[in-house]
Amino acid sequence: MDKIILKISGKYRTKRDSIMQLVNDISIQLYNLDPIDIKEDSLIDLSELKYIDSNISVILYSFIKFLINATPASISLIMPDNQELKKVFLKNNFSKLWGADAKIDTHDTIMKITETKNIKETTIELQNCFLPKLNKIFSKGYQYEFISSLAEVCQNSFIHGNAKNVYFCGQFYPKLHKLCITIINFGNTFQENVISYMKEKNMSITDYKFISWAFIESNTTDDNSSGIGLARFMDLIKYLNADLILLSGNEIYSYEKGKERDEFNPNLYIGGTIINIKFNLNENNFI
C-alpha cells in the first residue's frame, strides 16, 4: 500500500513567519521519519499546495532531494492540482524532481533552482543564475561585489558548515518592485560552529545570538580567516536597501526595514541554514 511520507498544503510567501511555517510543516513530518522506514512506492503529496513563492520553493525542493538521496527506495511525487503553480514549477527547475524538462520563462522573471557541490561550481552558477538579472537592476557595479560576497557566504557553508550541497533560487516580482534570492544548505548550524569554537577557546557564552556574533567584523571560527566575509555581506545588505531572513538550527535572525532581530524558537529546527534576501527596488525596478 502506498504511504505518504510528506504532505504539504496551503500557501507560503517570502515573509519571516511564512518561511518559518514552511520549515515547520516539513520538519515536523520528517523528524521521526527514519530512511529505513521509507518503503518502495512512498509518496510525497503536493496536490493541496495552493501557492509558494518561486524563490522559497527551493526550500521544499532541497528537503525532497534530501529525502530521495537518503533512501534507495523509489519515491513518487503527487504534483499540485493548482495549474498556475505547476507552470511555475515547470519553469524554475522544480520539475526536475519528477523528470520533466524546464520550460522557457517568457516573462524573464525566474532564476532557476540550482544545486552545487563545491565552491568553484557555486561561484560559476551564482554568476549564471543571478548576474543576468542583477545586471538589470543594479548600478555602479555593485552586482559583482554582491555575487562575490554571496560566494564567500556559500564558501563558509562548505568549509565551516561541512555542507555537501548548496541550493539556491531567485524570483523577480516587477509589480511588487522586489527581487528575492533564497539559499539553503544542510551543513552545520551557526550555533554548532560558534559554541564549538567558544568552548575550544574557553570563551564564555554571554547570550545565545550566534548569528549576530558571526556578523561582527573580526569574529570568526576559523583561525586562518580575518572574519570579514559575513560582515562584508551584511554591510552590502544594508547599503543595497535589502532585507535579510536567516534561519539556522532553531535561531532566526532578520534584518527588515532597518531593524534587527535575533531570537530562538524552540518549536523550529532546521539542520542547516536558510538565507533569504529581498531587494527593495524603486518604482522603475532599480536599486
PDB file of C-alpha atoms in Angstrom:
ATOM      1  CA  MET A   1       0.000   0.000   0.000  1.00  0.00           C
ATOM      2  CA  ASP A   2       1.307   3.438  -0.923  1.00  0.00           C
ATOM      3  CA  LYS A   3       2.450   5.546   2.007  1.00  0.00           C
ATOM      4  CA  ILE A   4       2.549   9.339   2.117  1.00  0.00           C
ATOM      5  CA  ILE A   5       5.790  10.334   3.843  1.00  0.00           C
ATOM      6  CA  LEU A   6       5.405  14.082   3.304  1.00  0.00           C
ATOM      7  CA  LYS A   7       2.321  16.167   2.572  1.00  0.00           C
ATOM      8  CA  ILE A   8       2.489  19.930   2.062  1.00  0.00           C
ATOM      9  CA  SER A   9      -0.584  22.101   1.570  1.00  0.00           C
ATOM     10  CA  GLY A  10      -1.581  25.748   1.888  1.00  0.00           C
ATOM     11  CA  LYS A  11       0.260  28.909   0.835  1.00  0.00           C
ATOM     12  CA  TYR A  12       3.797  30.148   1.539  1.00  0.00           C
ATOM     13  CA  ARG A  13       5.280  33.557   0.808  1.00  0.00           C
ATOM     14  CA  THR A  14       8.634  35.277   1.225  1.00  0.00           C
ATOM     15  CA  LYS A  15       7.949  36.512   4.729  1.00  0.00           C
ATOM     16  CA  ARG A  16       9.623  35.640   8.004  1.00  0.00           C
ATOM     17  CA  ASP A  17       6.674  33.847   9.594  1.00  0.00           C
ATOM     18  CA  SER A  18       5.689  32.099   6.367  1.00  0.00           C
ATOM     19  CA  ILE A  19       9.205  30.748   5.785  1.00  0.00           C
ATOM     20  CA  MET A  20       9.256  29.524   9.397  1.00  0.00           C
ATOM     21  CA  GLN A  21       5.880  27.869   8.837  1.00  0.00           C
ATOM     22  CA  LEU A  22       7.146  26.114   5.721  1.00  0.00           C
ATOM     23  CA  VAL A  23      10.179  24.756   7.596  1.00  0.00           C
ATOM     24  CA  ASN A  24       7.962  23.653  10.490  1.00  0.00           C
ATOM     25  CA  ASP A  25       5.436  21.950   8.214  1.00  0.00           C
ATOM     26  CA  ILE A  26       8.237  19.965   6.577  1.00  0.00           C
ATOM     27  CA  SER A  27      10.428  19.201   9.587  1.00  0.00           C
ATOM     28  CA  ILE A  28       7.571  18.082  11.873  1.00  0.00           C
ATOM     29  CA  GLN A  29       6.713  15.352   9.384  1.00  0.00           C
ATOM     30  CA  LEU A  30      10.318  14.316   8.834  1.00  0.00           C
ATOM     31  CA  TYR A  31      11.513  14.445  12.455  1.00  0.00           C
ATOM     32  CA  ASN A  32      10.570  10.882  13.317  1.00  0.00           C
ATOM     33  CA  LEU A  33      10.971   9.513   9.802  1.00  0.00           C
ATOM     34  CA  ASP A  34      13.844   7.051   9.523  1.00  0.00           C
ATOM     35  CA  PRO A  35      15.162   6.391   5.987  1.00  0.00           C
ATOM     36  CA  ILE A  36      14.814   2.658   6.623  1.00  0.00           C
ATOM     37  CA  ASP A  37      11.082   3.192   7.151  1.00  0.00           C
ATOM     38  CA  ILE A  38      10.675   4.635   3.656  1.00  0.00           C
ATOM     39  CA  LYS A  39       9.250   1.807   1.588  1.00  0.00           C
ATOM     40  CA  GLU A  40       9.027   1.362  -2.156  1.00  0.00           C
ATOM     41  CA  ASP A  41       6.323   3.491  -3.786  1.00  0.00           C
ATOM     42  CA  SER A  42       6.270   6.004  -0.948  1.00  0.00           C
ATOM     43  CA  LEU A  43       4.617   9.282  -1.866  1.00  0.00           C
ATOM     44  CA  ILE A  44       5.291  12.977  -1.426  1.00  0.00           C
ATOM     45  CA  ASP A  45       1.923  14.691  -1.779  1.00  0.00           C
ATOM     46  CA  LEU A  46       1.874  18.293  -3.013  1.00  0.00           C
ATOM     47  CA  SER A  47      -1.619  18.085  -4.501  1.00  0.00           C
ATOM     48  CA  GLU A  48      -3.081  20.568  -1.992  1.00  0.00           C
ATOM     49  CA  LEU A  49      -0.223  23.067  -2.187  1.00  0.00           C
ATOM     50  CA  LYS A  50      -2.048  26.206  -3.310  1.00  0.00           C
ATOM     51  CA  TYR A  51       0.853  28.627  -3.679  1.00  0.00           C
ATOM     52  CA  ILE A  52       4.538  29.073  -2.883  1.00  0.00           C
ATOM     53  CA  ASP A  53       6.785  31.931  -3.979  1.00  0.00           C
ATOM     54  CA  SER A  54       9.157  30.582  -6.600  1.00  0.00           C
ATOM     55  CA  ASN A  55      12.317  31.599  -4.730  1.00  0.00           C
ATOM     56  CA  ILE A  56      11.378  29.825  -1.477  1.00  0.00           C
ATOM     57  CA  SER A  57      10.243  26.726  -3.363  1.00  0.00           C
ATOM     58  CA  VAL A  58      13.952  25.829  -3.279  1.00  0.00           C
ATOM     59  CA  ILE A  59      13.469  25.064   0.442  1.00  0.00           C
ATOM     60  CA  LEU A  60      10.842  22.437  -0.342  1.00  0.00           C
ATOM     61  CA  TYR A  61      12.906  21.203  -3.298  1.00  0.00           C
ATOM     62  CA  SER A  62      16.030  20.683  -1.184  1.00  0.00           C
ATOM     63  CA  PHE A  63      14.162  18.766   1.522  1.00  0.00           C
ATOM     64  CA  ILE A  64      12.640  16.487  -1.106  1.00  0.00           C
ATOM     65  CA  LYS A  65      16.078  15.929  -2.668  1.00  0.00           C
ATOM     66  CA  PHE A  66      17.383  15.130   0.828  1.00  0.00           C
ATOM     67  CA  LEU A  67      14.665  12.501   1.226  1.00  0.00           C
ATOM     68  CA  ILE A  68      15.293  10.997  -2.204  1.00  0.00           C
ATOM     69  CA  ASN A  69      19.041  10.810  -1.563  1.00  0.00           C
ATOM     70  CA  ALA A  70      18.588   9.273   1.902  1.00  0.00           C
ATOM     71  CA  THR A  71      16.991   6.058   0.699  1.00  0.00           C
ATOM     72  CA  PRO A  72      17.324   3.593  -2.193  1.00  0.00           C
ATOM     73  CA  ALA A  73      13.541   3.259  -2.231  1.00  0.00           C
ATOM     74  CA  SER A  74      11.555   4.698  -5.086  1.00  0.00           C
ATOM     75  CA  ILE A  75       9.648   7.852  -4.098  1.00  0.00           C
ATOM     76  CA  SER A  76       6.908   9.331  -6.261  1.00  0.00           C
ATOM     77  CA  LEU A  77       5.584  12.888  -6.229  1.00  0.00           C
ATOM     78  CA  ILE A  78       1.968  13.949  -6.471  1.00  0.00           C
ATOM     79  CA  MET A  79       2.158  17.369  -8.067  1.00  0.00           C
ATOM     80  CA  PRO A  80      -0.037  20.396  -7.211  1.00  0.00           C
ATOM     81  CA  ASP A  81      -3.564  20.461  -8.555  1.00  0.00           C
ATOM     82  CA  ASN A  82      -3.116  24.210  -8.996  1.00  0.00           C
ATOM     83  CA  GLN A  83      -2.207  24.614 -12.653  1.00  0.00           C
ATOM     84  CA  GLU A  84      -0.566  28.047 -12.274  1.00  0.00           C
ATOM     85  CA  LEU A  85       1.735  26.695  -9.585  1.00  0.00           C
ATOM     86  CA  LYS A  86       2.555  23.688 -11.741  1.00  0.00           C
ATOM     87  CA  LYS A  87       3.552  26.087 -14.555  1.00  0.00           C
ATOM     88  CA  VAL A  88       5.943  27.860 -12.184  1.00  0.00           C
ATOM     89  CA  PHE A  89       7.484  24.529 -11.190  1.00  0.00           C
ATOM     90  CA  LEU A  90       7.980  23.719 -14.877  1.00  0.00           C
ATOM     91  CA  LYS A  91       9.900  26.982 -15.331  1.00  0.00           C
ATOM     92  CA  ASN A  92      12.084  27.134 -12.210  1.00  0.00           C
ATOM     93  CA  ASN A  93      13.597  23.615 -12.346  1.00  0.00           C
ATOM     94  CA  PHE A  94      11.425  22.226  -9.530  1.00  0.00           C
ATOM     95  CA  SER A  95      10.002  19.877 -12.178  1.00  0.00           C
ATOM     96  CA  LYS A  96      13.374  18.086 -12.346  1.00  0.00           C
ATOM     97  CA  LEU A  97      12.173  16.187  -9.280  1.00  0.00           C
ATOM     98  CA  TRP A  98       9.698  14.309 -11.455  1.00  0.00           C
ATOM     99  CA  GLY A  99      11.900  14.172 -14.548  1.00  0.00           C
ATOM    100  CA  ALA A 100      10.337  16.964 -16.591  1.00  0.00           C
ATOM    101  CA  ASP A 101      12.460  19.393 -18.572  1.00  0.00           C
ATOM    102  CA  ALA A 102      12.231  23.060 -17.612  1.00  0.00           C
ATOM    103  CA  LYS A 103      10.034  25.287 -19.778  1.00  0.00           C
ATOM    104  CA  ILE A 104      11.075  28.686 -21.107  1.00  0.00           C
ATOM    105  CA  ASP A 105      10.315  31.597 -18.795  1.00  0.00           C
ATOM    106  CA  THR A 106       8.850  34.017 -21.321  1.00  0.00           C
ATOM    107  CA  HIS A 107       8.473  36.771 -18.708  1.00  0.00           C
ATOM    108  CA  ASP A 108      12.150  36.515 -17.746  1.00  0.00           C
ATOM    109  CA  THR A 109      11.497  36.773 -14.006  1.00  0.00           C
ATOM    110  CA  ILE A 110      12.689  33.379 -12.744  1.00  0.00           C
ATOM    111  CA  MET A 111      16.195  32.468 -11.585  1.00  0.00           C
ATOM    112  CA  LYS A 112      16.068  28.683 -11.666  1.00  0.00           C
ATOM    113  CA  ILE A 113      16.684  26.287  -8.794  1.00  0.00           C
ATOM    114  CA  THR A 114      20.344  25.317  -8.867  1.00  0.00           C
ATOM    115  CA  GLU A 115      22.290  22.729  -6.858  1.00  0.00           C
ATOM    116  CA  THR A 116      26.067  22.890  -6.436  1.00  0.00           C
ATOM    117  CA  LYS A 117      28.579  20.617  -4.714  1.00  0.00           C
ATOM    118  CA  ASN A 118      31.713  22.761  -4.245  1.00  0.00           C
ATOM    119  CA  ILE A 119      32.752  26.393  -4.115  1.00  0.00           C
ATOM    120  CA  LYS A 120      34.166  26.536  -7.665  1.00  0.00           C
ATOM    121  CA  GLU A 121      30.929  25.211  -9.117  1.00  0.00           C
ATOM    122  CA  THR A 122      28.936  27.510  -6.829  1.00  0.00           C
ATOM    123  CA  THR A 123      30.776  30.646  -7.943  1.00  0.00           C
ATOM    124  CA  ILE A 124      30.162  29.813 -11.605  1.00  0.00           C
ATOM    125  CA  GLU A 125      26.488  29.005 -11.084  1.00  0.00           C
ATOM    126  CA  LEU A 126      25.847  32.097  -8.946  1.00  0.00           C
ATOM    127  CA  GLN A 127      27.056  34.162 -11.880  1.00  0.00           C
ATOM    128  CA  ASN A 128      24.978  32.180 -14.376  1.00  0.00           C
ATOM    129  CA  CYS A 129      21.851  32.201 -12.223  1.00  0.00           C
ATOM    130  CA  PHE A 130      21.775  35.675 -10.692  1.00  0.00           C
ATOM    131  CA  LEU A 131      24.098  38.008 -12.586  1.00  0.00           C
ATOM    132  CA  PRO A 132      21.933  38.474 -15.732  1.00  0.00           C
ATOM    133  CA  LYS A 133      19.040  39.729 -13.601  1.00  0.00           C
ATOM    134  CA  LEU A 134      21.222  41.737 -11.213  1.00  0.00           C
ATOM    135  CA  ASN A 135      22.790  43.499 -14.205  1.00  0.00           C
ATOM    136  CA  LYS A 136      19.358  44.927 -14.995  1.00  0.00           C
ATOM    137  CA  ILE A 137      18.552  46.268 -11.539  1.00  0.00           C
ATOM    138  CA  PHE A 138      21.942  47.197 -10.065  1.00  0.00           C
ATOM    139  CA  SER A 139      24.072  50.206 -10.845  1.00  0.00           C
ATOM    140  CA  LYS A 140      27.702  51.184 -10.266  1.00  0.00           C
ATOM    141  CA  GLY A 141      28.969  47.622 -10.423  1.00  0.00           C
ATOM    142  CA  TYR A 142      27.573  46.510  -7.073  1.00  0.00           C
ATOM    143  CA  GLN A 143      26.175  43.368  -8.668  1.00  0.00           C
ATOM    144  CA  TYR A 144      29.693  41.977  -8.971  1.00  0.00           C
ATOM    145  CA  GLU A 145      30.545  42.812  -5.369  1.00  0.00           C
ATOM    146  CA  PHE A 146      27.307  41.199  -4.233  1.00  0.00           C
ATOM    147  CA  ILE A 147      27.964  37.984  -6.194  1.00  0.00           C
ATOM    148  CA  SER A 148      31.492  37.869  -4.766  1.00  0.00           C
ATOM    149  CA  SER A 149      30.176  38.326  -1.236  1.00  0.00           C
ATOM    150  CA  LEU A 150      27.478  35.721  -1.778  1.00  0.00           C
ATOM    151  CA  ALA A 151      30.125  33.275  -2.999  1.00  0.00           C
ATOM    152  CA  GLU A 152      32.038  33.855   0.266  1.00  0.00           C
ATOM    153  CA  VAL A 153      28.911  33.051   2.252  1.00  0.00           C
ATOM    154  CA  CYS A 154      28.469  29.832   0.272  1.00  0.00           C
ATOM    155  CA  GLN A 155      32.141  29.015   0.767  1.00  0.00           C
ATOM    156  CA  ASN A 156      31.523  29.228   4.516  1.00  0.00           C
ATOM    157  CA  SER A 157      28.783  26.620   4.062  1.00  0.00           C
ATOM    158  CA  PHE A 158      31.253  24.167   2.549  1.00  0.00           C
ATOM    159  CA  ILE A 159      34.270  24.949   4.758  1.00  0.00           C
ATOM    160  CA  HIS A 160      32.761  25.761   8.177  1.00  0.00           C
ATOM    161  CA  GLY A 161      29.395  24.085   7.729  1.00  0.00           C
ATOM    162  CA  ASN A 162      30.683  20.915   6.050  1.00  0.00           C
ATOM    163  CA  ALA A 163      27.737  21.134   3.667  1.00  0.00           C
ATOM    164  CA  LYS A 164      27.630  18.601   0.837  1.00  0.00           C
ATOM    165  CA  ASN A 165      25.368  20.716  -1.346  1.00  0.00           C
ATOM    166  CA  VAL A 166      24.130  24.272  -1.653  1.00  0.00           C
ATOM    167  CA  TYR A 167      20.784  25.065  -3.292  1.00  0.00           C
ATOM    168  CA  PHE A 168      19.656  28.487  -4.479  1.00  0.00           C
ATOM    169  CA  CYS A 169      16.883  30.125  -6.470  1.00  0.00           C
ATOM    170  CA  GLY A 170      15.557  33.611  -7.202  1.00  0.00           C
ATOM    171  CA  GLN A 171      12.492  35.465  -8.389  1.00  0.00           C
ATOM    172  CA  PHE A 172      11.892  38.986  -9.701  1.00  0.00           C
ATOM    173  CA  TYR A 173       8.495  40.483  -8.815  1.00  0.00           C
ATOM    174  CA  PRO A 174       8.210  43.540 -11.105  1.00  0.00           C
ATOM    175  CA  LYS A 175       4.771  44.623  -9.900  1.00  0.00           C
ATOM    176  CA  LEU A 176       5.895  44.443  -6.268  1.00  0.00           C
ATOM    177  CA  HIS A 177       9.291  46.042  -7.051  1.00  0.00           C
ATOM    178  CA  LYS A 178      11.096  43.182  -5.317  1.00  0.00           C
ATOM    179  CA  LEU A 179      13.828  40.730  -6.211  1.00  0.00           C
ATOM    180  CA  CYS A 180      14.247  37.755  -3.884  1.00  0.00           C
ATOM    181  CA  ILE A 181      17.043  35.222  -3.564  1.00  0.00           C
ATOM    182  CA  THR A 182      16.904  32.132  -1.355  1.00  0.00           C
ATOM    183  CA  ILE A 183      19.803  29.824  -0.432  1.00  0.00           C
ATOM    184  CA  ILE A 184      19.756  26.653   1.672  1.00  0.00           C
ATOM    185  CA  ASN A 185      22.242  24.043   2.839  1.00  0.00           C
ATOM    186  CA  PHE A 186      22.123  21.144   5.303  1.00  0.00           C
ATOM    187  CA  GLY A 187      25.517  21.738   6.897  1.00  0.00           C
ATOM    188  CA  ASN A 188      26.430  22.656  10.475  1.00  0.00           C
ATOM    189  CA  THR A 189      24.376  25.429  12.045  1.00  0.00           C
ATOM    190  CA  PHE A 190      25.743  28.746  13.276  1.00  0.00           C
ATOM    191  CA  GLN A 191      25.061  27.573  16.833  1.00  0.00           C
ATOM    192  CA  GLU A 192      27.058  24.362  16.406  1.00  0.00           C
ATOM    193  CA  ASN A 193      30.074  26.132  14.937  1.00  0.00           C
ATOM    194  CA  VAL A 194      30.160  29.074  17.351  1.00  0.00           C
ATOM    195  CA  ILE A 195      29.625  27.002  20.512  1.00  0.00           C
ATOM    196  CA  SER A 196      32.333  24.548  19.444  1.00  0.00           C
ATOM    197  CA  TYR A 197      34.727  27.440  18.799  1.00  0.00           C
ATOM    198  CA  MET A 198      33.917  29.193  22.076  1.00  0.00           C
ATOM    199  CA  LYS A 199      34.446  26.027  24.095  1.00  0.00           C
ATOM    200  CA  GLU A 200      37.768  25.397  22.373  1.00  0.00           C
ATOM    201  CA  LYS A 201      38.895  28.949  23.208  1.00  0.00           C
ATOM    202  CA  ASN A 202      37.444  28.835  26.749  1.00  0.00           C
ATOM    203  CA  MET A 203      35.240  31.790  25.898  1.00  0.00           C
ATOM    204  CA  SER A 204      32.143  32.463  27.965  1.00  0.00           C
ATOM    205  CA  ILE A 205      28.790  32.406  26.220  1.00  0.00           C
ATOM    206  CA  THR A 206      27.031  35.573  27.371  1.00  0.00           C
ATOM    207  CA  ASP A 207      23.990  35.258  25.121  1.00  0.00           C
ATOM    208  CA  TYR A 208      22.598  32.944  22.504  1.00  0.00           C
ATOM    209  CA  LYS A 209      22.725  35.200  19.466  1.00  0.00           C
ATOM    210  CA  PHE A 210      25.178  33.169  17.446  1.00  0.00           C
ATOM    211  CA  ILE A 211      24.217  34.579  14.035  1.00  0.00           C
ATOM    212  CA  SER A 212      24.635  38.154  15.289  1.00  0.00           C
ATOM    213  CA  TRP A 213      28.050  37.168  16.700  1.00  0.00           C
ATOM    214  CA  ALA A 214      29.134  35.843  13.298  1.00  0.00           C
ATOM    215  CA  PHE A 215      28.137  39.107  11.583  1.00  0.00           C
ATOM    216  CA  ILE A 216      30.535  41.167  13.725  1.00  0.00           C
ATOM    217  CA  GLU A 217      33.745  42.018  11.897  1.00  0.00           C
ATOM    218  CA  SER A 218      36.761  40.026  13.176  1.00  0.00           C
ATOM    219  CA  ASN A 219      34.503  37.358  14.738  1.00  0.00           C
ATOM    220  CA  THR A 220      35.286  34.042  13.087  1.00  0.00           C
ATOM    221  CA  THR A 221      35.524  30.379  13.997  1.00  0.00           C
ATOM    222  CA  ASP A 222      38.426  29.960  11.563  1.00  0.00           C
ATOM    223  CA  ASP A 223      41.870  30.938  12.903  1.00  0.00           C
ATOM    224  CA  ASN A 224      43.058  31.387   9.315  1.00  0.00           C
ATOM    225  CA  SER A 225      40.325  33.880   8.471  1.00  0.00           C
ATOM    226  CA  SER A 226      40.067  37.605   9.135  1.00  0.00           C
ATOM    227  CA  GLY A 227      36.353  37.278   9.846  1.00  0.00           C
ATOM    228  CA  ILE A 228      35.283  39.988   7.402  1.00  0.00           C
ATOM    229  CA  GLY A 229      33.323  37.754   4.988  1.00  0.00           C
ATOM    230  CA  LEU A 230      29.959  37.777   6.776  1.00  0.00           C
ATOM    231  CA  ALA A 231      30.474  41.344   7.999  1.00  0.00           C
ATOM    232  CA  ARG A 232      31.068  42.464   4.407  1.00  0.00           C
ATOM    233  CA  PHE A 233      27.945  40.581   3.300  1.00  0.00           C
ATOM    234  CA  MET A 234      25.857  42.296   5.990  1.00  0.00           C
ATOM    235  CA  ASP A 235      27.254  45.713   5.062  1.00  0.00           C
ATOM    236  CA  LEU A 236      26.107  45.124   1.472  1.00  0.00           C
ATOM    237  CA  ILE A 237      22.635  44.054   2.611  1.00  0.00           C
ATOM    238  CA  LYS A 238      22.262  47.338   4.470  1.00  0.00           C
ATOM    239  CA  TYR A 239      23.813  49.505   1.765  1.00  0.00           C
ATOM    240  CA  LEU A 240      21.687  47.994  -1.016  1.00  0.00           C
ATOM    241  CA  ASN A 241      18.409  48.534   0.865  1.00  0.00           C
ATOM    242  CA  ALA A 242      17.774  44.816   1.193  1.00  0.00           C
ATOM    243  CA  ASP A 243      16.021  42.744   3.843  1.00  0.00           C
ATOM    244  CA  LEU A 244      17.536  39.536   5.213  1.00  0.00           C
ATOM    245  CA  ILE A 245      15.976  36.496   6.880  1.00  0.00           C
ATOM    246  CA  LEU A 246      18.335  33.786   8.137  1.00  0.00           C
ATOM    247  CA  LEU A 247      17.293  30.545   9.822  1.00  0.00           C
ATOM    248  CA  SER A 248      19.881  28.179  11.264  1.00  0.00           C
ATOM    249  CA  GLY A 249      19.092  25.410  13.727  1.00  0.00           C
ATOM    250  CA  ASN A 250      16.343  26.983  15.839  1.00  0.00           C
ATOM    251  CA  GLU A 251      17.747  30.508  15.645  1.00  0.00           C
ATOM    252  CA  ILE A 252      16.026  33.125  13.485  1.00  0.00           C
ATOM    253  CA  TYR A 253      17.808  36.320  12.501  1.00  0.00           C
ATOM    254  CA  SER A 254      16.180  39.054  10.466  1.00  0.00           C
ATOM    255  CA  TYR A 255      17.107  42.487   9.216  1.00  0.00           C
ATOM    256  CA  GLU A 256      13.993  44.132   7.848  1.00  0.00           C
ATOM    257  CA  LYS A 257      13.239  47.803   7.333  1.00  0.00           C
ATOM    258  CA  GLY A 258      16.471  48.690   9.121  1.00  0.00           C
ATOM    259  CA  LYS A 259      15.667  46.703  12.271  1.00  0.00           C
ATOM    260  CA  GLU A 260      17.500  43.590  13.506  1.00  0.00           C
ATOM    261  CA  ARG A 261      16.004  40.652  15.388  1.00  0.00           C
ATOM    262  CA  ASP A 262      17.864  37.585  16.597  1.00  0.00           C
ATOM    263  CA  GLU A 263      15.970  35.053  18.662  1.00  0.00           C
ATOM    264  CA  PHE A 264      15.437  31.375  19.348  1.00  0.00           C
ATOM    265  CA  ASN A 265      12.265  29.470  18.611  1.00  0.00           C
ATOM    266  CA  PRO A 266      12.136  26.110  20.454  1.00  0.00           C
ATOM    267  CA  ASN A 267       9.433  24.922  18.055  1.00  0.00           C
ATOM    268  CA  LEU A 268      11.618  25.447  14.989  1.00  0.00           C
ATOM    269  CA  TYR A 269      14.569  23.412  13.810  1.00  0.00           C
ATOM    270  CA  ILE A 270      16.433  23.084  10.551  1.00  0.00           C
ATOM    271  CA  GLY A 271      19.597  21.005  10.381  1.00  0.00           C
ATOM    272  CA  GLY A 272      21.335  23.598   8.256  1.00  0.00           C
ATOM    273  CA  THR A 273      20.865  27.208   7.181  1.00  0.00           C
ATOM    274  CA  ILE A 274      18.394  29.152   5.058  1.00  0.00           C
ATOM    275  CA  ILE A 275      19.255  32.622   3.778  1.00  0.00           C
ATOM    276  CA  ASN A 276      16.587  34.771   2.153  1.00  0.00           C
ATOM    277  CA  ILE A 277      17.474  38.154   0.647  1.00  0.00           C
ATOM    278  CA  LYS A 278      14.849  40.608  -0.581  1.00  0.00           C
ATOM    279  CA  PHE A 279      15.963  43.620  -2.594  1.00  0.00           C
ATOM    280  CA  ASN A 280      13.569  46.544  -2.320  1.00  0.00           C
ATOM    281  CA  LEU A 281      13.574  48.282  -5.719  1.00  0.00           C
ATOM    282  CA  ASN A 282      12.362  51.714  -6.735  1.00  0.00           C
ATOM    283  CA  GLU A 283       9.295  52.281  -8.892  1.00  0.00           C
ATOM    284  CA  ASN A 284      11.417  51.726 -12.002  1.00  0.00           C
ATOM    285  CA  ASN A 285      12.740  48.455 -10.532  1.00  0.00           C
ATOM    286  CA  PHE A 286      16.274  49.668  -9.986  1.00  0.00           C
ATOM    287  CA  ILE A 287      18.487  49.842  -6.910  1.00  0.00           C
TER     288      ILE A 287
END
